[in-house]
PDB file of C-alpha atoms in Angstrom:
ATOM      1  CA  UNK R  26     -10.469   3.467   4.195  1.00 48.00           C
ATOM      2  CA  UNK R  27      -7.952   6.322   3.121  1.00 52.00           C
ATOM      3  CA  UNK R  28      -8.131   7.832   6.639  1.00 55.00           C
ATOM      4  CA  UNK R  29      -7.237  11.516   7.317  1.00 52.00           C
ATOM      5  CA  UNK R  30      -5.386  13.177   4.118  1.00 55.00           C
ATOM      6  CA  UNK R  31      -2.561  14.395   6.651  1.00 53.00           C
ATOM      7  CA  UNK R  32      -1.639  10.614   7.271  1.00 53.00           C
ATOM      8  CA  UNK R  33      -1.568   9.910   3.659  1.00 49.00           C
ATOM      9  CA  UNK R  34       0.959  12.928   3.227  1.00 53.00           C
ATOM     10  CA  UNK R  35       3.074  11.681   6.218  1.00 47.00           C
ATOM     11  CA  UNK R  36       3.424   8.504   4.332  1.00 48.00           C
ATOM     12  CA  UNK R  37       4.130  10.309   1.121  1.00 54.00           C
ATOM     13  CA  UNK R  38       0.993   8.259  -0.642  1.00 60.00           C
ATOM     14  CA  UNK R  39       3.155   4.953   0.018  1.00 77.00           C
ATOM     15  CA  UNK R  40       1.605   1.768   1.116  1.00 84.00           C
ATOM     16  CA  UNK R  41       2.285   1.515   5.041  1.00 84.00           C
ATOM     17  CA  UNK R  42       3.072  -1.859   5.947  1.00 91.00           C
ATOM     18  CA  UNK R  43       2.649  -2.985   9.610  1.00 91.00           C
ATOM     19  CA  UNK R  44       3.471  -6.331  11.510  1.00 93.00           C
ATOM     20  CA  UNK R  45       1.346  -7.479  14.517  1.00 96.00           C
ATOM     21  CA  UNK R  46       3.162  -9.618  17.007  1.00 95.00           C
ATOM     22  CA  UNK R  47       0.370 -11.990  18.038  1.00 96.00           C
ATOM     23  CA  UNK R  48       2.050 -12.875  21.514  1.00 97.00           C
ATOM     24  CA  UNK R  49       2.038  -9.307  22.752  1.00 97.00           C
ATOM     25  CA  UNK R  50      -0.536  -7.691  20.513  1.00 97.00           C
ATOM     26  CA  UNK R  51       2.125  -5.004  19.592  1.00 97.00           C
ATOM     27  CA  UNK R  52       2.074  -3.398  16.048  1.00 96.00           C
ATOM     28  CA  UNK R  53       5.065  -2.149  14.565  1.00 95.00           C
ATOM     29  CA  UNK R  54       5.944  -0.403  11.112  1.00 91.00           C
ATOM     30  CA  UNK R  55       7.973  -2.688   8.604  1.00 94.00           C
ATOM     31  CA  UNK R  56      10.028  -1.060   6.240  1.00 93.00           C
ATOM     32  CA  UNK R  57       9.856  -1.985   2.636  1.00 95.00           C
ATOM     33  CA  UNK R  58      11.573  -1.367  -0.742  1.00 96.00           C
ATOM     34  CA  UNK R  59      10.326  -1.231  -4.234  1.00 95.00           C
ATOM     35  CA  UNK R  60       7.272   0.395  -6.049  1.00 92.00           C
ATOM     36  CA  UNK R  61       4.482   0.285  -3.622  1.00 89.00           C
ATOM     37  CA  UNK R  62       0.834   0.199  -4.700  1.00 90.00           C
ATOM     38  CA  UNK R  63       0.362   3.761  -3.307  1.00 86.00           C
ATOM     39  CA  UNK R  64      -2.108   4.774  -0.758  1.00 82.00           C
ATOM     40  CA  UNK R  65      -4.628   2.293  -1.650  1.00 87.00           C
ATOM     41  CA  UNK R  66      -8.019   1.406  -0.031  1.00 86.00           C
ATOM     42  CA  UNK R  67     -10.995  -0.816  -0.619  1.00 91.00           C
ATOM     43  CA  UNK R  68      -8.668  -3.355  -2.352  1.00 93.00           C
ATOM     44  CA  UNK R  69      -8.352  -7.107  -2.253  1.00 96.00           C
ATOM     45  CA  UNK R  70      -5.278  -8.773  -0.810  1.00 95.00           C
ATOM     46  CA  UNK R  71      -4.580 -12.497  -0.712  1.00 97.00           C
ATOM     47  CA  UNK R  72      -1.459 -14.455   0.553  1.00 97.00           C
ATOM     48  CA  UNK R  73       0.092 -16.625  -2.129  1.00 97.00           C
ATOM     49  CA  UNK R  74       3.375 -18.420  -1.801  1.00 97.00           C
ATOM     50  CA  UNK R  75       4.929 -16.167   0.650  1.00 97.00           C
ATOM     51  CA  UNK R  76       3.871 -12.929  -1.080  1.00 97.00           C
ATOM     52  CA  UNK R  77       0.785 -10.528  -0.439  1.00 97.00           C
ATOM     53  CA  UNK R  78      -0.876  -9.899  -3.799  1.00 97.00           C
ATOM     54  CA  UNK R  79      -2.690  -6.447  -3.716  1.00 95.00           C
ATOM     55  CA  UNK R  80      -5.308  -5.800  -6.588  1.00 95.00           C
ATOM     56  CA  UNK R  81      -8.286  -3.532  -7.003  1.00 95.00           C
ATOM     57  CA  UNK R  82      -9.663  -0.644  -5.009  1.00 93.00           C
ATOM     58  CA  UNK R  83      -9.069   2.989  -5.228  1.00 91.00           C
ATOM     59  CA  UNK R  84      -6.069   5.012  -4.763  1.00 86.00           C
ATOM     60  CA  UNK R  85      -5.186   8.839  -4.154  1.00 80.00           C
ATOM     61  CA  UNK R  86      -3.866  10.538  -7.259  1.00 79.00           C
ATOM     62  CA  UNK R  87      -2.271  13.829  -7.006  1.00 78.00           C
ATOM     63  CA  UNK R  88      -3.008  16.469  -9.766  1.00 85.00           C
ATOM     64  CA  UNK R  89      -0.625  18.799 -11.181  1.00 90.00           C
ATOM     65  CA  UNK R  90      -2.647  21.886  -9.686  1.00 92.00           C
ATOM     66  CA  UNK R  91      -1.833  20.493  -6.134  1.00 81.00           C
ATOM     67  CA  UNK R  92      -5.304  18.933  -5.630  1.00 83.00           C
ATOM     68  CA  UNK R  93      -5.885  15.022  -5.559  1.00 80.00           C
ATOM     69  CA  UNK R  94      -8.631  12.682  -6.802  1.00 83.00           C
ATOM     70  CA  UNK R  95      -9.659   9.270  -5.760  1.00 86.00           C
ATOM     71  CA  UNK R  96      -9.371   6.940  -8.815  1.00 90.00           C
ATOM     72  CA  UNK R  97      -9.647   3.327  -9.508  1.00 93.00           C
ATOM     73  CA  UNK R  98      -6.638   1.154  -8.758  1.00 92.00           C
ATOM     74  CA  UNK R  99      -6.006  -0.967 -11.824  1.00 92.00           C
ATOM     75  CA  UNK R 100      -2.706  -2.331 -11.295  1.00 93.00           C
ATOM     76  CA  UNK R 101      -1.523  -5.554  -9.279  1.00 96.00           C
ATOM     77  CA  UNK R 102       1.458  -5.540  -6.780  1.00 96.00           C
ATOM     78  CA  UNK R 103       3.078  -8.111  -4.867  1.00 97.00           C
ATOM     79  CA  UNK R 104       4.895  -7.780  -1.442  1.00 97.00           C
ATOM     80  CA  UNK R 105       7.548 -10.549  -0.970  1.00 98.00           C
ATOM     81  CA  UNK R 106       7.475 -11.313   2.762  1.00 96.00           C
ATOM     82  CA  UNK R 107      10.997 -12.727   2.652  1.00 97.00           C
ATOM     83  CA  UNK R 108      12.623  -9.547   0.897  1.00 98.00           C
ATOM     84  CA  UNK R 109      10.262  -7.160   2.050  1.00 97.00           C
ATOM     85  CA  UNK R 110      10.122  -5.816  -1.444  1.00 97.00           C
ATOM     86  CA  UNK R 111       7.138  -4.541  -3.688  1.00 96.00           C
ATOM     87  CA  UNK R 112       6.878  -5.838  -7.253  1.00 97.00           C
ATOM     88  CA  UNK R 113       4.392  -4.642  -9.793  1.00 96.00           C
ATOM     89  CA  UNK R 114       2.918  -7.845 -11.512  1.00 96.00           C
ATOM     90  CA  UNK R 115       1.450  -6.014 -14.661  1.00 83.00           C
TER      91      UNK R 115
END
């Protein structure tokens, strides 16, 4: 889910990416480039040809009045695991 609002603000509503070391169980943040899907939740993700494809779900949308809404996430994005770069697919 979206977690606490302050967590989204810390990440500036960007999609946090983490890596799990299966040998040690350690989790570390991965720095990525490109336009991210945003602070998305309840989405679908699949691994296709070295990319993680993100679609659907909901996203936090900041309004001009300083408040925010949760809206449908209609765009598709791919995270290239080799280059660690997000790409919008549509």
